[in-house]
Tab-separated table of C-alpha atoms in Angstrom:
chain	number	residue	atom	x	y	z
Z	1	UNK	CA	108.669	109.384	127.598
Z	2	UNK	CA	108.309	111.112	124.267
Z	3	UNK	CA	106.520	114.428	123.837
Z	4	UNK	CA	103.863	112.716	121.733
Z	5	UNK	CA	101.143	111.678	124.126
Z	6	UNK	CA	100.282	107.990	123.897
Z	7	UNK	CA	103.457	107.043	122.004
Z	8	UNK	CA	106.714	105.482	123.141
Z	9	UNK	CA	110.160	105.323	121.561
Z	10	UNK	CA	111.681	101.957	120.741
Z	11	UNK	CA	113.772	101.781	123.932
Z	12	UNK	CA	110.771	102.609	126.114
Z	13	UNK	CA	108.624	100.083	124.250
Z	14	UNK	CA	111.249	97.351	124.530
Z	15	UNK	CA	111.531	97.955	128.270
Z	16	UNK	CA	107.753	97.759	128.692
Z	17	UNK	CA	107.586	94.470	126.759
Z	18	UNK	CA	110.762	93.018	128.257
Z	19	UNK	CA	112.434	92.476	124.874
Z	20	UNK	CA	115.353	94.087	123.095
Z	21	UNK	CA	114.973	96.940	120.608
Z	22	UNK	CA	116.270	94.511	117.956
Z	23	UNK	CA	113.310	92.214	118.620
Z	24	UNK	CA	110.943	95.123	117.996
Z	25	UNK	CA	112.769	95.872	114.734
Z	26	UNK	CA	112.401	92.217	113.738
Z	27	UNK	CA	108.680	92.289	114.544
Z	28	UNK	CA	108.419	95.367	112.326
Z	29	UNK	CA	110.017	93.439	109.434
Z	30	UNK	CA	107.705	90.469	110.095
Z	31	UNK	CA	104.608	92.726	110.228
Z	32	UNK	CA	103.858	91.583	113.777
Z	33	UNK	CA	104.041	95.084	115.248
Z	34	UNK	CA	104.193	98.085	112.946
Z	35	UNK	CA	105.411	101.309	114.526
Z	36	UNK	CA	104.482	104.770	113.399
Z	37	UNK	CA	107.345	106.932	112.162
Z	38	UNK	CA	108.239	110.385	113.382
Z	39	UNK	CA	107.885	112.533	110.240
Z	40	UNK	CA	110.844	114.701	111.213
Z	41	UNK	CA	113.515	112.137	112.099
Z	42	UNK	CA	112.035	108.776	111.044
Z	43	UNK	CA	112.313	107.262	114.539
Z	44	UNK	CA	109.962	104.424	115.370
Z	45	UNK	CA	107.101	105.389	117.681
Z	46	UNK	CA	104.850	102.775	119.243
Z	47	UNK	CA	101.304	103.425	120.404
Z	48	UNK	CA	101.040	102.495	124.050
Z	49	UNK	CA	97.679	100.772	123.464
Z	50	UNK	CA	99.275	98.602	120.723
Z	51	UNK	CA	102.027	97.581	123.125
Z	52	UNK	CA	99.470	96.597	125.741
Z	53	UNK	CA	97.705	94.515	123.069
Z	54	UNK	CA	101.004	92.729	122.385
Z	55	UNK	CA	101.426	91.982	126.082
Z	56	UNK	CA	97.949	90.438	126.165
Z	57	UNK	CA	98.685	88.476	122.967
Z	58	UNK	CA	101.848	86.986	124.412
Z	59	UNK	CA	100.005	85.992	127.565
Z	60	UNK	CA	97.175	84.351	125.595
Z	61	UNK	CA	99.353	82.479	123.022
Z	62	UNK	CA	98.085	84.277	119.923
Z	63	UNK	CA	99.999	85.553	116.875
Z	64	UNK	CA	103.189	86.175	118.844
Z	65	UNK	CA	103.292	82.544	119.892
Z	66	UNK	CA	103.675	81.020	123.293
Z	67	UNK	CA	105.664	82.625	126.080
Z	68	UNK	CA	108.450	80.096	125.377
Z	69	UNK	CA	108.710	80.997	121.669
Z	70	UNK	CA	108.502	84.685	122.594
Z	71	UNK	CA	111.520	84.218	124.889
Z	72	UNK	CA	113.375	82.152	122.253
Z	73	UNK	CA	112.912	84.917	119.674
Z	74	UNK	CA	114.295	87.409	122.173
Z	75	UNK	CA	117.354	85.195	122.806
Z	76	UNK	CA	117.946	84.757	119.070
Z	77	UNK	CA	117.709	88.509	118.488
Z	78	UNK	CA	120.489	89.129	120.999
Z	79	UNK	CA	123.007	86.955	119.123
């Protein structure tokens, strides 16, 4: 866990969501999930509460699409 309370690095966030770090980068580009940036090194930092919102969104078929499309995006990102 990062030193910043309530924030997670991209690897930690991807593990929590069950997706690859590349998928999180793609969501950043698509404005689906915007991370905060560490002002010192520019690393992506994700608010834990935002990540939990994403988990709920995936489960309820909202802006991230259905579970099936969520999994398809993950598979595509790995190629």
